[in-house]
Amino acid sequence: MQAHELEKQGHDRLIAHSDSTRTPHEDHEAILCLSAEKTQKKTRERRRESRFRIGGFAGMAEVSMCSSSERAELSPEEERVLVRDIAIAAEANSKEGDTFYLITQRWWQYWIDYVNQDQSTNINDGSSLSDHCDSGGSSGLYRPASIDNSDLIDDAKSEDPNMGIEIHDTLLEGRDFVLLPQEVWNQLYSWYGGGPTLPRKVISSGLSQTELAVEVYPLRLQLLVMPKGDNATIRISKKETVGELHQRACEIFDLNLEQVRVWDYYGHQKHALMSDMDKTLDDANIQMDQDILVEVLNDVNGCFSASKGASRNCGSELSQNHNLATTGRELDNTYVSVGVTTRGASCGLTGLLNLGNTCFMNSAIQCLVHTPEFARYFRGDYHREINWHNPLGMAGDLALAFGELLRKLWAPGRTPVAPRPFKAKLARFAAQFSGYNQHDSQELLAFLLDGLHEDLNRVKHKPYLKSRDADGRPDEEVADEYWANHTARNDSIIVDVCQGQYKSTLVCPVCHKVSVTFDPFMYLSLPLQSTTMRSMTVTVFTCDGTALPTVTTVTVPKQGRFRDLIQAVSSSCSLKQNEELKIAEIRNHLLQRLIEDPLTSLSSIKDDDRLAAYKIPKSVKSSKLLQLIHRCQEKETSNTQAASHWKPYGTPLLSSIPLDGETTRSEVQKIVQKMLSPLLKVECLGDTDFSQPSNSDEASDQSHDISPDEASTKFKSDSIRDISGSKMETCSGLPLQMVDENNACIDLSVEEEKAITLSKSSKFIVVYFDWSEKLLGMFDMNYLENLPEVFRYGPVMKKARNEPLSLYTCLESFLREEPLVPDDMWNCPQCKEQRQASKKLDLWRLPNVLVIHLKRFSYSRSMKHKIETFVNFPVHDFDLTNYVASKNNSQRQLYELYALTNHYGSMGSGHYTAHIKLLDENRWYNFDDSHISPINEEEVKSAAAYVLFYRRVKTNDANGNGAVRGRSYQ
């Protein structure tokens, strides 16, 4: 899984000096060396070489700009040289407070090609601008148009006057934009104009605060006013002071400074009163997208209004359940009593300092540290189990670093610990966790457990073992064999505590070969329901004239097969015993394909496809499908004459036509008349005067006043005969054309009793219906014109409150049989072919500590998405007895929650915390980096829950029935 978010510290882009090659990072960071001696030396070298680097400039000295009159005299080569000289002159004076400008990568690259078009080669490697200027480009390029940064702008968010111009949250330097120093931007802007202008400030950053960074994404804060309930969103640099934040709040809400005080209200909990006006927001640990509480003095009694126990969700509404009016002195005393750190003699309440976007690591570490089995193990003599020579491990370094950190966190005292040594060891073992980017806490957790296992593996020399196929042997025997083979190679405290086993069954869809394996697992990644199921919209047509077309939306497994869709639609449209369903993909008003193979993967049907389902009688005798294709006239006007031709229109219809005996043209007419009968407008049922067609919209509204069955009943045979008479296009029948076996069209509106020859080789009998304007006025064609897409994306509609998604439901989705994805085909040993087999998982052996990962983050090439669904997970009595396939153990499989990580915010920015239960105290605490505070058990459940940690409960109920008579932790 990729790192999926940028966190709270401003999402800075660090400036890289031009003596190193810059590579774009997801959070726009690159290290800047600040040595003045190196800066001057490199500047002198670049002056000699006439080279410089774009995208990584330090501060720039002032240089004069060309006027617009001078611009007309400059060639591309002169532009290139002038911009190069500006950058060289300015580069040596980098300092905090300089301004950089974002410019769209698309425009910038075109300008680079334009000024290099006379060169011999073209290089675009993100190196220096002089490299670009001295390299070749395409010849014959036109001068660039004005600068257009519109593709960087988030128009929806830019409508907020307090936010200014907002850019998209997911922009990447080098891919979407380039950062230009002010002098370079000014020069380009004087030549080309355009915009909008997107300035960003250079700030000091890093642990030592000696690195320079361009703050591409300043802090976005939600200001919440109490007791008024007003709210506003602002952008402010993390280097601004608390005093400036006070000033901004007062300006927005029209308040006096003496009237307000401001609180760090992260997670809707008061963490600190922000009263030090000279302190920066960075030093105050204010994070991206967090809440700031603005308390207003009560005019009546001169007191501040406090909000105690406010809602923890991320909305802008504050809970009013416990609003208190207290004096400032009383409120301050209350805050002191529940301060940042907790009191008492209990150990294990030490926080971890945030080193910069390391909340993902802190939350996972705290959950592992507070796992009792690990706490006992690493506080004991674990050194004797370190595998110093395991090539898959880290020579014990990771285990030693984790053990040392665990001991510090369990030591007496409340001083937060900086996990720098551990992070350094982790980065050596996994380079992706180096630096200070935000990452996925579950990804870190999985990697850490695996790394600790390899460092602590008791097996020094792994034997080579090959598991045999089941070959009909009892599952218990095969499972024990697989587990014995696994533990012969893997034996550590991690295996003892966290690893379980599941049964995996694969079935070939062709030869039905069954393959059973028993594999170990470290954690369960449970998909949320919306990630395993898919909504599909299908329009259902009847061929017997008994009902109007209906649109139905069904829910099917996302990785399901066509048979799942058939079953769902059949149930939705109340398919009768003597009917069958034909589903077709419609494209360009034609039947693209008839989906008949029940094993066809539903992934082959895209969201923007259009599906039609046809209810037709089950064929007892030999029959064929009649496909009715609608056509209308399209007029074309050329310079010399006007012409018209027939083009496909609407949605084709299907019906069955028997092959026994002779088939006459009139019989085809009757089949088509019956198919179209529900669409005839009510006022046209007995009216044969087609000279004044009714208004289509009015007729459509009137036709809805009666039921489809009534409309069909009113469409009597005499009315059909009247429609088929001479008054309709002077023909004796409907204007139908049938395609014969020679691909010629036969007019079915004449010689009705004449027999026709049906092709025996073709699956379909194709008939065209040529619609005149008069006929279009008689029928409600909306049902044929507007075929909906399988799934249409749009604004998320507010749904009625349903029962919350249960953790048991997520587990059942994980264990449900489903086909493998097309990219993960199975090589069937019997077919000797790659097959999209069906896969079924069953829990077989459960660990003492069960880690459950809720898959809230999904990725695709064009979209990243977080699922905010609330999952109702049990805190006590998580009963997995009925989900374990092995029946050897008669005891109930009960678990209790003792820890979990939470993720607040969106994919673009967010924050991790942990809820942990100290078992000795039987009390829950919130671990938010260095902040630790007690919480009620009711607060543990939220939509932010991400990774759950359960411990097995040992019960005295040997039968697995009835209430638990006694329990203890194993």
PDB file of N, CA and C in Angstrom, residues 437-497:
ATOM      1  N   ASN A 437       7.781  11.923   5.772  1.00  0.00           N
ATOM      2  CA  ASN A 437       6.498  11.844   5.072  1.00  0.00           C
ATOM      3  C   ASN A 437       5.494  11.108   5.941  1.00  0.00           C
ATOM      4  N   GLN A 438       4.239  11.330   5.685  1.00  0.00           N
ATOM      5  CA  GLN A 438       3.199  10.569   6.361  1.00  0.00           C
ATOM      6  C   GLN A 438       3.044   9.217   5.678  1.00  0.00           C
ATOM      7  N   HIS A 439       2.731   8.186   6.458  1.00  0.00           N
ATOM      8  CA  HIS A 439       2.551   6.835   5.927  1.00  0.00           C
ATOM      9  C   HIS A 439       1.309   6.210   6.549  1.00  0.00           C
ATOM     10  N   ASP A 440       1.017   5.018   6.081  1.00  0.00           N
ATOM     11  CA  ASP A 440      -0.113   4.258   6.582  1.00  0.00           C
ATOM     12  C   ASP A 440       0.326   3.506   7.838  1.00  0.00           C
ATOM     13  N   SER A 441      -0.387   3.688   8.955  1.00  0.00           N
ATOM     14  CA  SER A 441       0.013   3.037  10.204  1.00  0.00           C
ATOM     15  C   SER A 441      -0.090   1.520  10.097  1.00  0.00           C
ATOM     16  N   GLN A 442      -1.046   1.020   9.319  1.00  0.00           N
ATOM     17  CA  GLN A 442      -1.174  -0.438   9.162  1.00  0.00           C
ATOM     18  C   GLN A 442       0.005  -0.991   8.371  1.00  0.00           C
ATOM     19  N   GLU A 443       0.459  -0.242   7.377  1.00  0.00           N
ATOM     20  CA  GLU A 443       1.623  -0.667   6.611  1.00  0.00           C
ATOM     21  C   GLU A 443       2.854  -0.731   7.506  1.00  0.00           C
ATOM     22  N   LEU A 444       3.018   0.270   8.348  1.00  0.00           N
ATOM     23  CA  LEU A 444       4.129   0.273   9.296  1.00  0.00           C
ATOM     24  C   LEU A 444       4.000  -0.888  10.274  1.00  0.00           C
ATOM     25  N   LEU A 445       2.802  -1.124  10.769  1.00  0.00           N
ATOM     26  CA  LEU A 445       2.577  -2.202  11.729  1.00  0.00           C
ATOM     27  C   LEU A 445       2.927  -3.564  11.135  1.00  0.00           C
ATOM     28  N   ALA A 446       2.470  -3.813   9.909  1.00  0.00           N
ATOM     29  CA  ALA A 446       2.750  -5.095   9.252  1.00  0.00           C
ATOM     30  C   ALA A 446       4.252  -5.284   9.056  1.00  0.00           C
ATOM     31  N   PHE A 447       4.924  -4.224   8.634  1.00  0.00           N
ATOM     32  CA  PHE A 447       6.355  -4.317   8.400  1.00  0.00           C
ATOM     33  C   PHE A 447       7.120  -4.510   9.704  1.00  0.00           C
ATOM     34  N   LEU A 448       6.673  -3.834  10.764  1.00  0.00           N
ATOM     35  CA  LEU A 448       7.334  -3.934  12.051  1.00  0.00           C
ATOM     36  C   LEU A 448       7.181  -5.333  12.640  1.00  0.00           C
ATOM     37  N   LEU A 449       5.990  -5.900  12.575  1.00  0.00           N
ATOM     38  CA  LEU A 449       5.786  -7.249  13.094  1.00  0.00           C
ATOM     39  C   LEU A 449       6.649  -8.259  12.337  1.00  0.00           C
ATOM     40  N   ASP A 450       6.714  -8.100  11.021  1.00  0.00           N
ATOM     41  CA  ASP A 450       7.525  -9.013  10.219  1.00  0.00           C
ATOM     42  C   ASP A 450       9.002  -8.846  10.542  1.00  0.00           C
ATOM     43  N   GLY A 451       9.442  -7.599  10.707  1.00  0.00           N
ATOM     44  CA  GLY A 451      10.846  -7.349  11.034  1.00  0.00           C
ATOM     45  C   GLY A 451      11.224  -7.878  12.406  1.00  0.00           C
ATOM     46  N   LEU A 452      10.362  -7.667  13.397  1.00  0.00           N
ATOM     47  CA  LEU A 452      10.629  -8.197  14.732  1.00  0.00           C
ATOM     48  C   LEU A 452      10.671  -9.728  14.710  1.00  0.00           C
ATOM     49  N   HIS A 453       9.780 -10.330  13.926  1.00  0.00           N
ATOM     50  CA  HIS A 453       9.779 -11.794  13.826  1.00  0.00           C
ATOM     51  C   HIS A 453      11.112 -12.299  13.284  1.00  0.00           C
ATOM     52  N   GLU A 454      11.606 -11.688  12.237  1.00  0.00           N
ATOM     53  CA  GLU A 454      12.867 -12.161  11.656  1.00  0.00           C
ATOM     54  C   GLU A 454      14.027 -11.936  12.611  1.00  0.00           C
ATOM     55  N   ASP A 455      14.035 -10.835  13.356  1.00  0.00           N
ATOM     56  CA  ASP A 455      15.106 -10.585  14.318  1.00  0.00           C
ATOM     57  C   ASP A 455      15.053 -11.539  15.501  1.00  0.00           C
ATOM     58  N   LEU A 456      13.857 -12.056  15.807  1.00  0.00           N
ATOM     59  CA  LEU A 456      13.665 -12.892  16.993  1.00  0.00           C
ATOM     60  C   LEU A 456      13.334 -14.337  16.643  1.00  0.00           C
ATOM     61  N   ASN A 457      13.539 -14.714  15.394  1.00  0.00           N
ATOM     62  CA  ASN A 457      13.220 -16.074  14.958  1.00  0.00           C
ATOM     63  C   ASN A 457      14.159 -17.071  15.655  1.00  0.00           C
ATOM     64  N   ARG A 458      13.595 -17.993  16.387  1.00  0.00           N
ATOM     65  CA  ARG A 458      14.380 -18.974  17.129  1.00  0.00           C
ATOM     66  C   ARG A 458      15.012 -20.020  16.201  1.00  0.00           C
ATOM     67  N   VAL A 459      14.515 -20.103  14.970  1.00  0.00           N
ATOM     68  CA  VAL A 459      15.046 -21.062  14.003  1.00  0.00           C
ATOM     69  C   VAL A 459      16.270 -20.451  13.345  1.00  0.00           C
ATOM     70  N   LYS A 460      17.416 -21.015  13.638  1.00  0.00           N
ATOM     71  CA  LYS A 460      18.670 -20.469  13.089  1.00  0.00           C
ATOM     72  C   LYS A 460      18.959 -21.008  11.682  1.00  0.00           C
ATOM     73  N   HIS A 461      18.535 -22.231  11.397  1.00  0.00           N
ATOM     74  CA  HIS A 461      18.740 -22.820  10.079  1.00  0.00           C
ATOM     75  C   HIS A 461      17.399 -23.374   9.611  1.00  0.00           C
ATOM     76  N   LYS A 462      16.818 -22.719   8.619  1.00  0.00           N
ATOM     77  CA  LYS A 462      15.480 -23.087   8.170  1.00  0.00           C
ATOM     78  C   LYS A 462      15.536 -24.319   7.263  1.00  0.00           C
ATOM     79  N   PRO A 463      14.804 -25.367   7.608  1.00  0.00           N
ATOM     80  CA  PRO A 463      14.783 -26.553   6.743  1.00  0.00           C
ATOM     81  C   PRO A 463      13.901 -26.305   5.520  1.00  0.00           C
ATOM     82  N   TYR A 464      14.188 -27.003   4.449  1.00  0.00           N
ATOM     83  CA  TYR A 464      13.353 -26.917   3.250  1.00  0.00           C
ATOM     84  C   TYR A 464      12.245 -27.958   3.362  1.00  0.00           C
ATOM     85  N   LEU A 465      11.019 -27.512   3.373  1.00  0.00           N
ATOM     86  CA  LEU A 465       9.869 -28.398   3.516  1.00  0.00           C
ATOM     87  C   LEU A 465       8.860 -28.080   2.433  1.00  0.00           C
ATOM     88  N   LYS A 466       8.265 -29.097   1.864  1.00  0.00           N
ATOM     89  CA  LYS A 466       7.258 -28.925   0.831  1.00  0.00           C
ATOM     90  C   LYS A 466       5.965 -29.576   1.293  1.00  0.00           C
ATOM     91  N   SER A 467       4.897 -28.799   1.343  1.00  0.00           N
ATOM     92  CA  SER A 467       3.613 -29.318   1.783  1.00  0.00           C
ATOM     93  C   SER A 467       2.965 -30.117   0.668  1.00  0.00           C
ATOM     94  N   ARG A 468       2.406 -31.236   1.053  1.00  0.00           N
ATOM     95  CA  ARG A 468       1.729 -32.082   0.077  1.00  0.00           C
ATOM     96  C   ARG A 468       0.305 -31.587  -0.166  1.00  0.00           C
ATOM     97  N   ASP A 469      -0.226 -31.945  -1.326  1.00  0.00           N
ATOM     98  CA  ASP A 469      -1.614 -31.625  -1.620  1.00  0.00           C
ATOM     99  C   ASP A 469      -2.522 -32.461  -0.725  1.00  0.00           C
ATOM    100  N   ALA A 470      -3.736 -31.948  -0.493  1.00  0.00           N
ATOM    101  CA  ALA A 470      -4.650 -32.634   0.425  1.00  0.00           C
ATOM    102  C   ALA A 470      -4.992 -34.035  -0.072  1.00  0.00           C
ATOM    103  N   ASP A 471      -5.298 -34.167  -1.361  1.00  0.00           N
ATOM    104  CA  ASP A 471      -5.603 -35.477  -1.959  1.00  0.00           C
ATOM    105  C   ASP A 471      -6.656 -36.242  -1.166  1.00  0.00           C
ATOM    106  N   GLY A 472      -7.678 -35.534  -0.718  1.00  0.00           N
ATOM    107  CA  GLY A 472      -8.772 -36.200  -0.032  1.00  0.00           C
ATOM    108  C   GLY A 472      -8.540 -36.482   1.434  1.00  0.00           C
ATOM    109  N   ARG A 473      -7.370 -36.121   1.969  1.00  0.00           N
ATOM    110  CA  ARG A 473      -7.110 -36.362   3.385  1.00  0.00           C
ATOM    111  C   ARG A 473      -7.974 -35.451   4.240  1.00  0.00           C
ATOM    112  N   PRO A 474      -8.237 -35.791   5.505  1.00  0.00           N
ATOM    113  CA  PRO A 474      -9.041 -34.930   6.384  1.00  0.00           C
ATOM    114  C   PRO A 474      -8.389 -33.565   6.553  1.00  0.00           C
ATOM    115  N   ASP A 475      -9.221 -32.530   6.624  1.00  0.00           N
ATOM    116  CA  ASP A 475      -8.706 -31.164   6.778  1.00  0.00           C
ATOM    117  C   ASP A 475      -7.826 -31.028   8.008  1.00  0.00           C
ATOM    118  N   GLU A 476      -8.216 -31.683   9.105  1.00  0.00           N
ATOM    119  CA  GLU A 476      -7.448 -31.566  10.342  1.00  0.00           C
ATOM    120  C   GLU A 476      -6.016 -32.054  10.145  1.00  0.00           C
ATOM    121  N   GLU A 477      -5.870 -33.134   9.445  1.00  0.00           N
ATOM    122  CA  GLU A 477      -4.537 -33.686   9.207  1.00  0.00           C
ATOM    123  C   GLU A 477      -3.708 -32.755   8.331  1.00  0.00           C
ATOM    124  N   VAL A 478      -4.325 -32.264   7.283  1.00  0.00           N
ATOM    125  CA  VAL A 478      -3.600 -31.384   6.351  1.00  0.00           C
ATOM    126  C   VAL A 478      -3.234 -30.078   7.042  1.00  0.00           C
ATOM    127  N   ALA A 479      -4.160 -29.513   7.823  1.00  0.00           N
ATOM    128  CA  ALA A 479      -3.904 -28.241   8.507  1.00  0.00           C
ATOM    129  C   ALA A 479      -2.757 -28.370   9.492  1.00  0.00           C
ATOM    130  N   ASP A 480      -2.736 -29.453  10.263  1.00  0.00           N
ATOM    131  CA  ASP A 480      -1.654 -29.661  11.228  1.00  0.00           C
ATOM    132  C   ASP A 480      -0.317 -29.822  10.517  1.00  0.00           C
ATOM    133  N   GLU A 481      -0.319 -30.461   9.366  1.00  0.00           N
ATOM    134  CA  GLU A 481       0.913 -30.642   8.605  1.00  0.00           C
ATOM    135  C   GLU A 481       1.441 -29.294   8.114  1.00  0.00           C
ATOM    136  N   TYR A 482       0.537 -28.467   7.584  1.00  0.00           N
ATOM    137  CA  TYR A 482       0.943 -27.142   7.108  1.00  0.00           C
ATOM    138  C   TYR A 482       1.482 -26.304   8.265  1.00  0.00           C
ATOM    139  N   TRP A 483       0.813 -26.355   9.417  1.00  0.00           N
ATOM    140  CA  TRP A 483       1.241 -25.539  10.559  1.00  0.00           C
ATOM    141  C   TRP A 483       2.594 -26.015  11.088  1.00  0.00           C
ATOM    142  N   ALA A 484       2.784 -27.338  11.142  1.00  0.00           N
ATOM    143  CA  ALA A 484       4.066 -27.867  11.597  1.00  0.00           C
ATOM    144  C   ALA A 484       5.194 -27.440  10.661  1.00  0.00           C
ATOM    145  N   ASN A 485       4.935 -27.450   9.354  1.00  0.00           N
ATOM    146  CA  ASN A 485       5.943 -27.002   8.390  1.00  0.00           C
ATOM    147  C   ASN A 485       6.248 -25.519   8.562  1.00  0.00           C
ATOM    148  N   HIS A 486       5.200 -24.741   8.846  1.00  0.00           N
ATOM    149  CA  HIS A 486       5.393 -23.296   9.022  1.00  0.00           C
ATOM    150  C   HIS A 486       6.234 -23.008  10.263  1.00  0.00           C
ATOM    151  N   THR A 487       5.879 -23.625  11.399  1.00  0.00           N
ATOM    152  CA  THR A 487       6.601 -23.347  12.647  1.00  0.00           C
ATOM    153  C   THR A 487       8.000 -23.962  12.659  1.00  0.00           C
ATOM    154  N   ALA A 488       8.249 -24.937  11.785  1.00  0.00           N
ATOM    155  CA  ALA A 488       9.603 -25.480  11.681  1.00  0.00           C
ATOM    156  C   ALA A 488      10.559 -24.458  11.089  1.00  0.00           C
ATOM    157  N   ARG A 489      10.043 -23.477  10.380  1.00  0.00           N
ATOM    158  CA  ARG A 489      10.853 -22.428   9.763  1.00  0.00           C
ATOM    159  C   ARG A 489      10.644 -21.072  10.436  1.00  0.00           C
ATOM    160  N   ASN A 490       9.542 -20.918  11.156  1.00  0.00           N
ATOM    161  CA  ASN A 490       9.202 -19.629  11.760  1.00  0.00           C
ATOM    162  C   ASN A 490       8.735 -19.861  13.191  1.00  0.00           C
ATOM    163  N   ASP A 491       9.566 -19.446  14.150  1.00  0.00           N
ATOM    164  CA  ASP A 491       9.260 -19.666  15.562  1.00  0.00           C
ATOM    165  C   ASP A 491       9.763 -18.466  16.357  1.00  0.00           C
ATOM    166  N   SER A 492       8.837 -17.582  16.737  1.00  0.00           N
ATOM    167  CA  SER A 492       9.221 -16.374  17.474  1.00  0.00           C
ATOM    168  C   SER A 492       8.069 -15.953  18.360  1.00  0.00           C
ATOM    169  N   ILE A 493       8.311 -14.942  19.197  1.00  0.00           N
ATOM    170  CA  ILE A 493       7.248 -14.398  20.042  1.00  0.00           C
ATOM    171  C   ILE A 493       6.117 -13.842  19.179  1.00  0.00           C
ATOM    172  N   ILE A 494       6.438 -13.357  17.989  1.00  0.00           N
ATOM    173  CA  ILE A 494       5.415 -12.814  17.083  1.00  0.00           C
ATOM    174  C   ILE A 494       4.507 -13.941  16.604  1.00  0.00           C
ATOM    175  N   VAL A 495       5.090 -15.091  16.237  1.00  0.00           N
ATOM    176  CA  VAL A 495       4.290 -16.243  15.820  1.00  0.00           C
ATOM    177  C   VAL A 495       3.449 -16.737  16.990  1.00  0.00           C
ATOM    178  N   ASP A 496       4.065 -16.790  18.190  1.00  0.00           N
ATOM    179  CA  ASP A 496       3.344 -17.271  19.365  1.00  0.00           C
ATOM    180  C   ASP A 496       2.105 -16.440  19.652  1.00  0.00           C
ATOM    181  N   VAL A 497       2.209 -15.135  19.452  1.00  0.00           N
ATOM    182  CA  VAL A 497       1.158 -14.222  19.902  1.00  0.00           C
ATOM    183  C   VAL A 497       0.186 -13.854  18.782  1.00  0.00           C
TER     184      VAL A 497
END
